[in-house]
Tab-separated table of C-alpha atoms in Angstrom:
chain	number	residue	atom	x	y	z
A	1	MET	CA	80.213	159.300	89.855
A	2	VAL	CA	83.446	159.826	91.786
A	3	ILE	CA	86.566	160.197	89.674
A	4	LYS	CA	89.504	158.431	91.288
A	5	LYS	CA	93.103	159.484	90.802
A	6	CYS	CA	96.225	157.337	90.714
A	7	VAL	CA	98.248	157.861	93.892
A	8	ARG	CA	101.483	157.378	91.906
A	9	CYS	CA	101.069	159.705	88.912
A	10	ASN	CA	98.066	161.733	90.122
A	11	SER	CA	96.214	161.183	86.800
A	12	ASN	CA	92.553	160.181	86.557
A	13	ILE	CA	91.543	156.532	86.354
A	14	THR	CA	89.455	156.123	83.180
A	15	LYS	CA	88.018	153.358	81.021
A	16	LYS	CA	91.123	153.530	78.837
A	17	ALA	CA	93.542	153.974	81.729
A	18	THR	CA	92.093	151.437	84.169
A	19	GLY	CA	93.211	151.144	87.754
A	20	LEU	CA	93.796	148.745	90.604
A	21	GLU	CA	92.346	149.361	94.052
A	22	SER	CA	94.275	148.051	97.058
A	23	ARG	CA	92.032	145.693	98.981
A	24	ARG	CA	93.408	146.941	102.317
A	25	CYS	CA	93.724	150.731	102.070
A	26	GLU	CA	91.584	151.308	98.958
A	27	LYS	CA	94.275	153.438	97.288
A	28	VAL	CA	94.029	153.377	93.492
A	29	VAL	CA	96.873	153.154	90.953
A	30	HIS	CA	96.881	152.711	87.210
A	31	ALA	CA	97.019	149.086	86.082
A	32	THR	CA	100.414	149.640	84.451
A	33	ILE	CA	103.921	148.372	85.055
A	34	ASP	CA	105.085	151.806	86.277
A	35	CYS	CA	102.216	152.716	88.608
A	36	ALA	CA	101.263	149.273	89.963
A	37	LYS	CA	104.863	147.935	89.999
A	38	LEU	CA	103.619	144.630	88.559
A	39	SER	CA	104.791	142.626	85.555
A	40	THR	CA	102.630	142.317	82.445
A	41	GLU	CA	101.905	138.685	83.409
A	42	GLN	CA	100.740	139.719	86.870
A	43	LEU	CA	98.562	142.483	85.447
A	44	ALA	CA	97.061	140.048	82.919
A	45	ALA	CA	96.297	137.542	85.696
A	46	LEU	CA	94.569	140.221	87.786
A	47	ARG	CA	92.585	141.401	84.762
A	48	ALA	CA	91.530	137.843	83.822
A	49	SER	CA	90.457	136.681	87.285
A	50	ASP	CA	87.634	138.016	89.425
A	51	GLY	CA	88.873	136.128	92.498
A	52	LEU	CA	92.328	137.703	92.789
A	53	GLU	CA	92.786	140.660	95.101
A	54	TRP	CA	95.624	143.156	94.924
A	55	SER	CA	97.353	145.045	97.737
A	56	CYS	CA	99.575	148.063	97.179
A	57	GLU	CA	103.267	148.099	98.128
A	58	ASP	CA	102.615	150.212	101.230
A	59	CYS	CA	100.059	147.728	102.535
A	60	LEU	CA	102.344	144.778	101.827
A	61	ASN	CA	105.296	146.469	103.549
A	62	ASN	CA	103.241	147.422	106.604
A	63	ALA	CA	101.231	144.224	106.887
A	64	SER	CA	101.944	142.117	109.911
A	65	ARG	CA	103.368	138.731	109.031
A	66	ARG	CA	101.338	136.083	110.743
A	67	SER	CA	101.344	132.373	110.393
A	68	SER	CA	98.122	130.590	109.544
A	69	PHE	CA	99.030	127.752	111.898
A	70	PHE	CA	97.590	127.836	115.381
A	71	ILE	CA	99.266	125.703	118.007
A	72	PRO	CA	97.609	125.904	121.430
A	73	GLU	CA	99.784	125.946	124.497
A	74	ASP	CA	99.701	122.967	126.826
A	75	THR	CA	97.276	123.414	129.659
A	76	ASP	CA	96.594	121.479	132.800
A	77	GLU	CA	93.312	120.406	131.216
A	78	THR	CA	94.989	118.472	128.411
A	79	ILE	CA	97.593	117.002	130.726
A	80	SER	CA	95.054	115.749	133.268
A	81	LYS	CA	93.014	113.953	130.604
A	82	VAL	CA	95.710	111.295	130.282
A	83	PRO	CA	95.958	109.433	133.585
A	84	PHE	CA	99.290	107.742	134.139
A	85	ASP	CA	99.864	105.191	136.870
A	86	MET	CA	103.622	105.011	137.373
A	87	GLN	CA	103.447	102.043	139.750
A	88	LYS	CA	101.371	100.008	137.300
A	89	PHE	CA	103.779	100.962	134.523
A	90	MET	CA	106.774	99.822	136.607
A	91	ARG	CA	105.010	96.548	137.535
A	92	ASN	CA	104.379	95.852	133.852
A	93	ILE	CA	108.008	96.545	132.971
A	94	THR	CA	109.200	94.358	135.854
A	95	SER	CA	106.887	91.529	134.801
A	96	GLU	CA	108.068	91.722	131.183
A	97	ASN	CA	111.707	91.743	132.313
A	98	LYS	CA	111.140	88.694	134.529
A	99	LYS	CA	109.549	86.792	131.628
A	100	THR	CA	112.429	87.684	129.320
A	101	ILE	CA	115.093	86.738	131.874
A	102	LYS	CA	113.319	83.449	132.668
A	103	ALA	CA	113.166	82.520	128.973
A	104	GLU	CA	116.851	83.390	128.508
A	105	LEU	CA	117.853	81.386	131.599
A	106	GLU	CA	115.882	78.364	130.405
A	107	SER	CA	117.626	78.553	127.052
A	108	PHE	CA	120.995	78.971	128.775
A	109	GLN	CA	120.297	76.027	131.078
A	110	ALA	CA	119.352	73.817	128.114
A	111	SER	CA	122.620	74.771	126.396
A	112	ILE	CA	124.637	73.941	129.524
A	113	GLU	CA	122.900	70.575	129.854
A	114	PHE	CA	123.642	69.823	126.192
A	115	ILE	CA	127.310	70.723	126.668
A	116	GLY	CA	127.409	68.614	129.858
A	117	ASP	CA	126.038	65.636	127.901
A	118	GLN	CA	128.639	66.194	125.163
A	119	VAL	CA	131.443	66.286	127.756
A	120	ALA	CA	130.116	63.082	129.344
A	121	ASN	CA	130.080	61.414	125.889
A	122	ILE	CA	133.649	62.546	125.205
A	123	GLU	CA	134.775	61.221	128.608
A	124	GLU	CA	133.148	57.878	127.824
A	125	VAL	CA	134.894	57.731	124.435
A	126	LEU	CA	138.241	58.581	126.063
A	127	ARG	CA	137.801	55.860	128.689
A	128	ASN	CA	137.040	53.357	125.938
A	129	GLN	CA	140.108	54.505	123.995
A	130	ASN	CA	142.294	54.223	127.113
A	131	SER	CA	141.066	50.711	127.855
A	132	LYS	CA	141.814	49.625	124.264
A	133	ILE	CA	145.301	51.113	124.400
A	134	LYS	CA	146.204	49.244	127.611
C-alpha cells in the first residue's frame, strides 16, 4: 500500500486524517479547512457525495476557461441550402402593394362620390331656399 502525503503540510494521509485527491493532477491534501482551503460545508458535501469531484487550487487557477456552448461558423453549405429568388420576392411585394393601393383608391373614390352627392344635395336645398325667398 502506498502512503500518500499532503502536498500542503507534508503529513501522511491516514484513516483519521483523510485526504482529497485532485481529479486533474492527482495531488493529495488533507480534507481540512487549512489544507484543502474549503469550508466545513463544502468538505461535508464532498464527504457525503460519491458523485462530486474536487480539483486543487493550482488546477483551478491553471485550467483553461472554456464555454460549453458550440456555435458553428457560417459556411457556404448552410447559405446555399436556402435558395432565394430576389425577382420573385420583388414581384410578390409589387403585387401586394398594387392590391393595397387599389383597395385604398377604391375606398377614396367611394368617399369622394359620397361627398359629391352631399354637395349636390346641399346645392339642391340652397336652390329651393333661394326660390322660396324670392
